[in-house]
């Protein structure tokens, strides 16, 4: 028997997911065996540099890996216990927008320039909640109010709004059908700092109001600190460190995570030079052997070049993939 919605503990479960893109001449090893879980009402931050495989992971949750070049080689992606990769057309339609909504960096990729914002928000409500036109428009105006835009502006077109307001419209669209999972892919990157703070505050308020689970994809640790409960650090298609916000911010261990934090400016020491991680993220068509971070790692040893490190648990909530850590040594941290 199918469980009721509130009985689901995990909104999202990803197990051992592997995704490649292939062309005649090469294979891009985009996602290389990741696990991920988001419980109801919780927010996971997926952090890493451009090209780490974050967006590909997000697209797999909506079963939107572009074919024929993209292929899910193995693994499982479950939303509320149902395997997304086995869903038929009808189930996928209900999944996209109804259960899972995604916000992208550029709001114009989601907005139609020749339709009023009210109509665009109402459209999803009509389809997914089977509401009539009048009810859907009323709800669209309410959603605009919720994101801090007067409902009276529902008849205006996207070009009449500023960048920050357009992104709020997209958030209103994404939340109009009360999705179980909201994915925000660098959703505030293009906004200026003040608007970014407003949008993050809004995301936090909406999370509390609707108990929505969220996946926040970002390269910005400041955003993670604002909105996330748990954090996964991704490098070359793998999760290299995962823990609660406190685990990652107060007891981080992986050399790559350390590098990400060291490359942030220190507000208390403005004269100190930034320490960017040396080198570049590896070419995903030709990943280094062993630990893919070894060419950039100051702690690399011989075994790092040969053996990919397995998962080692630091605590019940915190794991890393690194040869440096010995989980049999209790005094190590
Ligand atoms: Fe560095 Fe080795 Fe750890 Fe990789 S496994 S992060 S190369 S110490």
mmCIF file of C-alpha atoms and ligand atoms in Angstrom:
data_model
loop_
_atom_site.group_PDB
_atom_site.id
_atom_site.type_symbol
_atom_site.label_atom_id
_atom_site.label_comp_id
_atom_site.label_asym_id
_atom_site.label_seq_id
_atom_site.Cartn_x
_atom_site.Cartn_y
_atom_site.Cartn_z
ATOM 1 C CA UNK A 1 0.000 0.000 0.000
ATOM 2 C CA UNK A 2 1.284 3.494 -0.870
ATOM 3 C CA UNK A 3 2.352 5.607 2.105
ATOM 4 C CA UNK A 4 0.626 8.904 2.847
ATOM 5 C CA UNK A 5 2.629 12.058 2.063
ATOM 6 C CA UNK A 6 3.421 12.889 5.700
ATOM 7 C CA UNK A 7 4.715 9.368 6.309
ATOM 8 C CA UNK A 8 7.653 9.886 3.964
ATOM 9 C CA UNK A 9 10.800 10.536 5.907
ATOM 10 C CA UNK A 10 13.030 11.149 2.936
ATOM 11 C CA UNK A 11 11.870 13.493 0.202
ATOM 12 C CA UNK A 12 14.931 12.656 -1.889
ATOM 13 C CA UNK A 13 17.176 9.601 -1.927
ATOM 14 C CA UNK A 14 19.975 9.164 -4.448
ATOM 15 C CA UNK A 15 22.072 5.993 -4.392
ATOM 16 C CA UNK A 16 25.310 5.308 -6.233
ATOM 17 C CA UNK A 17 24.377 7.535 -9.178
ATOM 18 C CA UNK A 18 26.653 7.466 -12.215
ATOM 19 C CA UNK A 19 26.021 9.760 -15.219
ATOM 20 C CA UNK A 20 28.134 10.059 -18.369
ATOM 21 C CA UNK A 21 27.865 12.158 -21.517
ATOM 22 C CA UNK A 22 29.296 10.521 -24.604
ATOM 23 C CA UNK A 23 30.107 11.744 -28.075
ATOM 24 C CA UNK A 24 31.929 9.966 -30.928
ATOM 25 C CA UNK A 25 35.290 11.064 -29.605
ATOM 26 C CA UNK A 26 35.029 11.217 -25.819
ATOM 27 C CA UNK A 27 33.167 10.455 -22.596
ATOM 28 C CA UNK A 28 32.481 13.069 -19.934
ATOM 29 C CA UNK A 29 32.470 11.419 -16.491
ATOM 30 C CA UNK A 30 30.059 13.924 -14.960
ATOM 31 C CA UNK A 31 28.728 12.114 -11.869
ATOM 32 C CA UNK A 32 30.708 9.217 -10.461
ATOM 33 C CA UNK A 33 28.793 7.317 -7.786
ATOM 34 C CA UNK A 34 27.127 9.784 -5.457
ATOM 35 C CA UNK A 35 24.676 9.263 -2.603
ATOM 36 C CA UNK A 36 22.360 11.969 -1.307
ATOM 37 C CA UNK A 37 19.404 12.243 1.064
ATOM 38 C CA UNK A 38 17.096 15.095 1.983
ATOM 39 C CA UNK A 39 14.512 14.648 4.741
ATOM 40 C CA UNK A 40 11.203 16.457 4.743
ATOM 41 C CA UNK A 41 11.598 20.147 5.554
ATOM 42 C CA UNK A 42 15.413 20.026 5.432
ATOM 43 C CA UNK A 43 17.796 21.917 3.169
ATOM 44 C CA UNK A 44 20.916 20.370 1.670
ATOM 45 C CA UNK A 45 23.632 22.589 0.195
ATOM 46 C CA UNK A 46 25.523 21.020 -2.716
ATOM 47 C CA UNK A 47 28.787 22.927 -2.980
ATOM 48 C CA UNK A 48 31.584 22.803 -5.512
ATOM 49 C CA UNK A 49 33.309 24.583 -8.358
ATOM 50 C CA UNK A 50 31.803 24.896 -11.838
ATOM 51 C CA UNK A 51 32.039 21.546 -13.617
ATOM 52 C CA UNK A 52 31.848 19.430 -10.449
ATOM 53 C CA UNK A 53 28.627 17.729 -11.612
ATOM 54 C CA UNK A 54 26.143 19.668 -9.446
ATOM 55 C CA UNK A 55 23.675 20.661 -12.176
ATOM 56 C CA UNK A 56 23.800 17.212 -13.798
ATOM 57 C CA UNK A 57 22.874 15.730 -10.413
ATOM 58 C CA UNK A 58 19.942 18.175 -10.123
ATOM 59 C CA UNK A 59 18.684 17.406 -13.633
ATOM 60 C CA UNK A 60 18.665 13.692 -12.834
ATOM 61 C CA UNK A 61 16.128 14.351 -10.043
ATOM 62 C CA UNK A 62 13.693 15.544 -12.713
ATOM 63 C CA UNK A 63 14.827 12.815 -15.125
ATOM 64 C CA UNK A 64 15.964 15.575 -17.480
ATOM 65 C CA UNK A 65 19.440 14.390 -18.452
ATOM 66 C CA UNK A 66 19.713 15.485 -22.090
ATOM 67 C CA UNK A 67 19.648 12.471 -24.386
ATOM 68 C CA UNK A 68 21.131 10.919 -26.422
ATOM 69 C CA UNK A 69 24.540 12.149 -25.241
ATOM 70 C CA UNK A 70 23.658 12.020 -21.527
ATOM 71 C CA UNK A 71 23.052 8.663 -19.916
ATOM 72 C CA UNK A 72 22.380 7.477 -16.398
ATOM 73 C CA UNK A 73 24.734 4.517 -16.273
ATOM 74 C CA UNK A 74 23.606 3.196 -12.896
ATOM 75 C CA UNK A 75 22.053 4.165 -9.595
ATOM 76 C CA UNK A 76 18.738 5.147 -8.131
ATOM 77 C CA UNK A 77 16.932 8.486 -7.741
ATOM 78 C CA UNK A 78 13.839 8.368 -5.534
ATOM 79 C CA UNK A 79 11.433 11.202 -4.761
ATOM 80 C CA UNK A 80 9.109 10.346 -1.871
ATOM 81 C CA UNK A 81 10.088 6.712 -2.266
ATOM 82 C CA UNK A 82 9.331 6.467 -6.011
ATOM 83 C CA UNK A 83 12.097 5.768 -8.491
ATOM 84 C CA UNK A 84 12.179 8.722 -10.870
ATOM 85 C CA UNK A 85 14.217 6.798 -13.422
ATOM 86 C CA UNK A 86 11.443 4.211 -13.833
ATOM 87 C CA UNK A 87 8.570 6.716 -14.172
ATOM 88 C CA UNK A 88 6.368 6.881 -17.270
ATOM 89 C CA UNK A 89 5.343 10.103 -19.063
ATOM 90 C CA UNK A 90 2.294 10.757 -16.873
ATOM 91 C CA UNK A 91 4.177 10.271 -13.606
ATOM 92 C CA UNK A 92 7.030 12.471 -14.815
ATOM 93 C CA UNK A 93 4.588 15.259 -15.658
ATOM 94 C CA UNK A 94 3.245 15.158 -12.120
ATOM 95 C CA UNK A 95 6.791 14.974 -10.704
ATOM 96 C CA UNK A 96 7.955 18.108 -12.556
ATOM 97 C CA UNK A 97 6.306 21.149 -11.047
ATOM 98 C CA UNK A 98 3.945 19.262 -8.758
ATOM 99 C CA UNK A 99 6.462 17.417 -6.551
ATOM 100 C CA UNK A 100 9.770 18.928 -7.616
ATOM 101 C CA UNK A 101 10.371 22.497 -8.828
ATOM 102 C CA UNK A 102 13.649 23.969 -10.017
ATOM 103 C CA UNK A 103 14.882 27.571 -10.065
ATOM 104 C CA UNK A 104 17.793 28.424 -12.368
ATOM 105 C CA UNK A 105 20.365 31.227 -12.202
ATOM 106 C CA UNK A 106 18.840 33.271 -15.020
ATOM 107 C CA UNK A 107 15.137 33.931 -14.352
ATOM 108 C CA UNK A 108 14.551 34.569 -18.062
ATOM 109 C CA UNK A 109 15.195 30.871 -18.799
ATOM 110 C CA UNK A 110 11.976 30.172 -16.856
ATOM 111 C CA UNK A 111 9.861 33.209 -17.818
ATOM 112 C CA UNK A 112 7.996 33.727 -21.075
ATOM 113 C CA UNK A 113 8.544 37.350 -22.185
ATOM 114 C CA UNK A 114 5.157 37.640 -23.918
ATOM 115 C CA UNK A 115 2.922 36.425 -21.080
ATOM 116 C CA UNK A 116 2.012 38.329 -17.929
ATOM 117 C CA UNK A 117 3.694 37.039 -14.763
ATOM 118 C CA UNK A 118 0.266 36.306 -13.244
ATOM 119 C CA UNK A 119 -0.691 34.108 -16.205
ATOM 120 C CA UNK A 120 2.602 32.246 -15.943
ATOM 121 C CA UNK A 121 2.195 31.500 -12.250
ATOM 122 C CA UNK A 122 -1.464 30.544 -12.805
ATOM 123 C CA UNK A 123 -0.569 28.146 -15.616
ATOM 124 C CA UNK A 124 1.155 25.665 -13.309
ATOM 125 C CA UNK A 125 -1.657 25.932 -10.764
ATOM 126 C CA UNK A 126 -4.254 25.137 -13.463
ATOM 127 C CA UNK A 127 -2.327 22.110 -14.708
ATOM 128 C CA UNK A 128 -1.114 20.610 -11.452
ATOM 129 C CA UNK A 129 -3.934 21.536 -9.095
ATOM 130 C CA UNK A 130 -6.732 21.317 -11.674
ATOM 131 C CA UNK A 131 -7.960 24.792 -10.675
ATOM 132 C CA UNK A 132 -10.195 26.921 -12.932
ATOM 133 C CA UNK A 133 -8.803 30.113 -14.470
ATOM 134 C CA UNK A 134 -10.275 32.485 -11.860
ATOM 135 C CA UNK A 135 -9.073 30.453 -8.856
ATOM 136 C CA UNK A 136 -5.624 30.016 -10.414
ATOM 137 C CA UNK A 137 -5.249 33.792 -11.011
ATOM 138 C CA UNK A 138 -6.361 34.526 -7.428
ATOM 139 C CA UNK A 139 -3.741 32.107 -6.129
ATOM 140 C CA UNK A 140 -1.135 33.613 -8.487
ATOM 141 C CA UNK A 141 -1.755 37.059 -6.967
ATOM 142 C CA UNK A 142 -1.439 35.565 -3.463
ATOM 143 C CA UNK A 143 1.872 33.958 -4.439
ATOM 144 C CA UNK A 144 3.185 37.300 -5.711
ATOM 145 C CA UNK A 145 2.252 38.920 -2.396
ATOM 146 C CA UNK A 146 4.026 36.103 -0.586
ATOM 147 C CA UNK A 147 7.289 36.904 -2.364
ATOM 148 C CA UNK A 148 6.889 40.625 -1.667
ATOM 149 C CA UNK A 149 5.421 41.792 -4.999
ATOM 150 C CA UNK A 150 2.004 43.520 -4.962
ATOM 151 C CA UNK A 151 -0.693 41.203 -6.395
ATOM 152 C CA UNK A 152 -1.886 44.151 -8.498
ATOM 153 C CA UNK A 153 1.223 43.691 -10.686
ATOM 154 C CA UNK A 154 0.060 40.241 -11.859
ATOM 155 C CA UNK A 155 -0.907 41.631 -15.273
ATOM 156 C CA UNK A 156 2.555 43.049 -15.953
ATOM 157 C CA UNK A 157 5.166 41.393 -18.177
ATOM 158 C CA UNK A 158 8.650 40.158 -17.167
ATOM 159 C CA UNK A 159 10.468 43.138 -18.755
ATOM 160 C CA UNK A 160 8.628 45.461 -16.342
ATOM 161 C CA UNK A 161 10.412 43.864 -13.359
ATOM 162 C CA UNK A 162 13.997 44.237 -12.108
ATOM 163 C CA UNK A 163 16.341 41.200 -12.024
ATOM 164 C CA UNK A 164 15.687 40.544 -8.327
ATOM 165 C CA UNK A 165 11.933 40.817 -8.788
ATOM 166 C CA UNK A 166 12.009 38.475 -11.789
ATOM 167 C CA UNK A 167 13.781 35.904 -9.619
ATOM 168 C CA UNK A 168 11.068 36.358 -6.963
ATOM 169 C CA UNK A 169 8.438 35.733 -9.663
ATOM 170 C CA UNK A 170 10.260 32.511 -10.567
ATOM 171 C CA UNK A 171 10.277 31.496 -6.891
ATOM 172 C CA UNK A 172 6.530 32.248 -6.720
ATOM 173 C CA UNK A 173 6.035 30.072 -9.834
ATOM 174 C CA UNK A 174 8.106 27.272 -8.339
ATOM 175 C CA UNK A 175 6.244 27.341 -5.025
ATOM 176 C CA UNK A 176 2.735 27.873 -6.421
ATOM 177 C CA UNK A 177 2.056 24.138 -6.474
ATOM 178 C CA UNK A 178 3.613 23.553 -3.016
ATOM 179 C CA UNK A 179 6.334 21.178 -4.272
ATOM 180 C CA UNK A 180 7.823 18.642 -1.882
ATOM 181 C CA UNK A 181 11.304 19.525 -3.130
ATOM 182 C CA UNK A 182 12.612 22.853 -4.394
ATOM 183 C CA UNK A 183 15.922 22.830 -6.266
ATOM 184 C CA UNK A 184 17.691 26.192 -6.529
ATOM 185 C CA UNK A 185 20.627 26.035 -8.950
ATOM 186 C CA UNK A 186 22.834 29.104 -8.315
ATOM 187 C CA UNK A 187 19.481 30.919 -8.012
ATOM 188 C CA UNK A 188 20.901 34.032 -6.362
ATOM 189 C CA UNK A 189 24.308 34.183 -8.079
ATOM 190 C CA UNK A 190 23.309 36.874 -10.583
ATOM 191 C CA UNK A 191 21.639 39.109 -7.970
ATOM 192 C CA UNK A 192 23.315 41.965 -6.143
ATOM 193 C CA UNK A 193 24.138 41.371 -2.489
ATOM 194 C CA UNK A 194 21.128 43.202 -1.001
ATOM 195 C CA UNK A 195 18.614 41.453 -3.254
ATOM 196 C CA UNK A 196 20.426 38.165 -2.656
ATOM 197 C CA UNK A 197 19.935 38.613 1.104
ATOM 198 C CA UNK A 198 16.233 39.321 0.569
ATOM 199 C CA UNK A 199 15.770 36.239 -1.618
ATOM 200 C CA UNK A 200 17.615 34.039 0.914
ATOM 201 C CA UNK A 201 15.421 35.387 3.711
ATOM 202 C CA UNK A 202 12.398 34.621 1.586
ATOM 203 C CA UNK A 203 13.610 31.051 0.926
ATOM 204 C CA UNK A 204 14.022 30.552 4.692
ATOM 205 C CA UNK A 205 10.547 31.938 5.426
ATOM 206 C CA UNK A 206 8.932 29.769 2.756
ATOM 207 C CA UNK A 207 10.741 26.698 4.014
ATOM 208 C CA UNK A 208 9.287 27.290 7.466
ATOM 209 C CA UNK A 209 5.806 28.051 6.168
ATOM 210 C CA UNK A 210 5.502 25.056 3.799
ATOM 211 C CA UNK A 211 8.025 22.613 5.305
ATOM 212 C CA UNK A 212 9.478 22.221 1.802
ATOM 213 C CA UNK A 213 12.660 20.213 1.344
ATOM 214 C CA UNK A 214 15.332 22.082 -0.570
ATOM 215 C CA UNK A 215 18.464 21.390 -2.556
ATOM 216 C CA UNK A 216 20.577 24.531 -2.804
ATOM 217 C CA UNK A 217 23.286 24.274 -5.461
ATOM 218 C CA UNK A 218 25.978 26.882 -5.044
ATOM 219 C CA UNK A 219 29.681 27.614 -5.005
ATOM 220 C CA UNK A 220 29.077 30.225 -2.275
ATOM 221 C CA UNK A 221 29.659 29.056 1.303
ATOM 222 C CA UNK A 222 28.020 32.253 2.616
ATOM 223 C CA UNK A 223 24.704 31.154 1.106
ATOM 224 C CA UNK A 224 25.134 27.699 2.599
ATOM 225 C CA UNK A 225 25.618 29.230 6.058
ATOM 226 C CA UNK A 226 22.382 31.210 5.654
ATOM 227 C CA UNK A 227 19.968 28.508 4.564
ATOM 228 C CA UNK A 228 21.308 24.945 4.817
ATOM 229 C CA UNK A 229 20.924 22.216 7.450
ATOM 230 C CA UNK A 230 23.330 19.790 5.772
ATOM 231 C CA UNK A 231 26.152 20.212 3.283
ATOM 232 C CA UNK A 232 27.684 17.975 0.610
ATOM 233 C CA UNK A 233 30.968 19.058 -0.956
ATOM 234 C CA UNK A 234 31.278 17.829 -4.548
ATOM 235 C CA UNK A 235 34.462 17.447 -6.557
ATOM 236 C CA UNK A 236 34.886 15.818 -9.976
ATOM 237 C CA UNK A 237 31.516 14.115 -9.810
ATOM 238 C CA UNK A 238 31.924 12.749 -6.280
ATOM 239 C CA UNK A 239 30.824 13.817 -2.813
ATOM 240 C CA UNK A 240 34.129 14.221 -0.978
ATOM 241 C CA UNK A 241 32.778 15.453 2.363
ATOM 242 C CA UNK A 242 29.295 15.531 3.849
ATOM 243 C CA UNK A 243 27.915 16.618 7.193
ATOM 244 C CA UNK A 244 25.643 18.953 9.068
ATOM 245 C CA UNK A 245 26.244 22.684 8.713
ATOM 246 C CA UNK A 246 28.181 22.588 12.025
ATOM 247 C CA UNK A 247 30.263 19.576 10.906
ATOM 248 C CA UNK A 248 31.385 21.345 7.760
ATOM 249 C CA UNK A 249 31.838 24.831 9.171
ATOM 250 C CA UNK A 250 33.402 23.895 12.525
ATOM 251 C CA UNK A 251 35.057 20.484 11.979
ATOM 252 C CA UNK A 252 35.787 20.274 8.254
ATOM 253 C CA UNK A 253 38.437 17.782 7.369
ATOM 254 C CA UNK A 254 38.831 17.181 3.635
ATOM 255 C CA UNK A 255 41.728 19.126 2.017
ATOM 256 C CA UNK A 256 39.399 20.324 -0.771
ATOM 257 C CA UNK A 257 36.830 21.668 1.716
ATOM 258 C CA UNK A 258 39.696 23.360 3.576
ATOM 259 C CA UNK A 259 40.801 24.908 0.290
ATOM 260 C CA UNK A 260 37.295 26.267 -0.349
ATOM 261 C CA UNK A 261 37.237 27.934 3.076
ATOM 262 C CA UNK A 262 40.825 29.247 2.776
ATOM 263 C CA UNK A 263 39.939 30.924 -0.504
ATOM 264 C CA UNK A 264 37.270 33.059 1.217
ATOM 265 C CA UNK A 265 38.171 36.602 2.273
ATOM 266 C CA UNK A 266 38.617 37.044 6.047
ATOM 267 C CA UNK A 267 36.582 40.034 7.185
ATOM 268 C CA UNK A 268 38.756 40.403 10.334
ATOM 269 C CA UNK A 269 41.987 40.414 8.393
ATOM 270 C CA UNK A 270 41.454 42.437 5.255
ATOM 271 C CA UNK A 271 45.165 42.676 4.417
ATOM 272 C CA UNK A 272 45.651 38.939 4.295
ATOM 273 C CA UNK A 273 46.071 37.562 0.762
ATOM 274 C CA UNK A 274 43.400 35.188 -0.529
ATOM 275 C CA UNK A 275 44.623 31.616 -0.920
ATOM 276 C CA UNK A 276 42.904 30.133 -3.958
ATOM 277 C CA UNK A 277 43.184 26.379 -4.450
ATOM 278 C CA UNK A 278 46.095 25.793 -6.813
ATOM 279 C CA UNK A 279 45.400 24.390 -10.271
ATOM 280 C CA UNK A 280 42.103 23.811 -12.025
ATOM 281 C CA UNK A 281 39.222 21.402 -11.663
ATOM 282 C CA UNK A 282 40.201 18.315 -13.715
ATOM 283 C CA UNK A 283 39.047 17.674 -17.256
ATOM 284 C CA UNK A 284 35.976 15.428 -16.789
ATOM 285 C CA UNK A 285 36.896 13.485 -19.943
ATOM 286 C CA UNK A 286 40.232 12.558 -18.421
ATOM 287 C CA UNK A 287 39.962 12.363 -14.630
ATOM 288 C CA UNK A 288 43.150 11.777 -12.594
ATOM 289 C CA UNK A 289 43.715 8.290 -11.231
ATOM 290 C CA UNK A 290 43.102 7.522 -7.556
ATOM 291 C CA UNK A 291 41.792 10.549 -5.685
ATOM 292 C CA UNK A 292 40.783 13.067 -8.391
ATOM 293 C CA UNK A 293 41.944 15.932 -6.147
ATOM 294 C CA UNK A 294 45.527 14.636 -5.887
ATOM 295 C CA UNK A 295 47.110 16.981 -8.504
ATOM 296 C CA UNK A 296 45.914 19.984 -6.446
ATOM 297 C CA UNK A 297 46.285 18.567 -2.951
ATOM 298 C CA UNK A 298 49.110 19.708 -0.641
ATOM 299 C CA UNK A 299 48.788 16.497 1.394
ATOM 300 C CA UNK A 300 48.809 13.986 -1.480
ATOM 301 C CA UNK A 301 50.819 10.825 -0.846
ATOM 302 C CA UNK A 302 51.673 7.862 -3.036
ATOM 303 C CA UNK A 303 48.461 5.931 -2.355
ATOM 304 C CA UNK A 304 46.378 9.000 -3.369
ATOM 305 C CA UNK A 305 47.594 8.633 -6.949
ATOM 306 C CA UNK A 306 46.656 4.976 -7.105
ATOM 307 C CA UNK A 307 43.605 4.255 -4.965
ATOM 308 C CA UNK A 308 40.356 6.247 -4.922
ATOM 309 C CA UNK A 309 39.624 6.897 -1.228
ATOM 310 C CA UNK A 310 36.526 5.233 0.228
ATOM 311 C CA UNK A 311 34.040 6.798 2.606
ATOM 312 C CA UNK A 312 35.221 7.221 6.190
ATOM 313 C CA UNK A 313 32.858 8.268 8.965
ATOM 314 C CA UNK A 314 34.059 10.967 11.337
ATOM 315 C CA UNK A 315 30.779 10.902 13.298
ATOM 316 C CA UNK A 316 27.213 9.673 12.806
ATOM 317 C CA UNK A 317 26.493 12.678 10.581
ATOM 318 C CA UNK A 318 29.859 13.432 8.995
ATOM 319 C CA UNK A 319 31.921 11.533 6.409
ATOM 320 C CA UNK A 320 34.880 12.270 4.197
ATOM 321 C CA UNK A 321 36.596 10.511 1.307
ATOM 322 C CA UNK A 322 40.291 11.010 1.913
ATOM 323 C CA UNK A 323 43.279 8.723 2.602
ATOM 324 C CA UNK A 324 44.493 11.094 5.319
ATOM 325 C CA UNK A 325 41.733 10.226 7.701
ATOM 326 C CA UNK A 326 41.957 6.999 9.656
ATOM 327 C CA UNK A 327 38.548 6.199 11.116
ATOM 328 C CA UNK A 328 40.066 3.606 13.446
ATOM 329 C CA UNK A 329 42.099 6.287 15.255
ATOM 330 C CA UNK A 330 39.822 7.934 17.838
ATOM 331 C CA UNK A 331 42.305 10.708 18.658
ATOM 332 C CA UNK A 332 42.797 11.890 15.121
ATOM 333 C CA UNK A 333 40.534 14.960 15.015
HETATM 334 FE FE1 LIG B 1 44.522 14.819 -0.788
HETATM 335 FE FE2 LIG B 1 45.009 12.209 -0.800
HETATM 336 FE FE3 LIG B 1 42.995 13.147 0.628
HETATM 337 FE FE4 LIG B 1 42.866 13.129 -2.023
HETATM 338 S S1 LIG B 1 42.975 11.339 -0.680
HETATM 339 S S2 LIG B 1 42.302 14.776 -0.700
HETATM 340 S S3 LIG B 1 44.975 13.590 -2.573
HETATM 341 S S4 LIG B 1 45.198 13.553 0.954
#
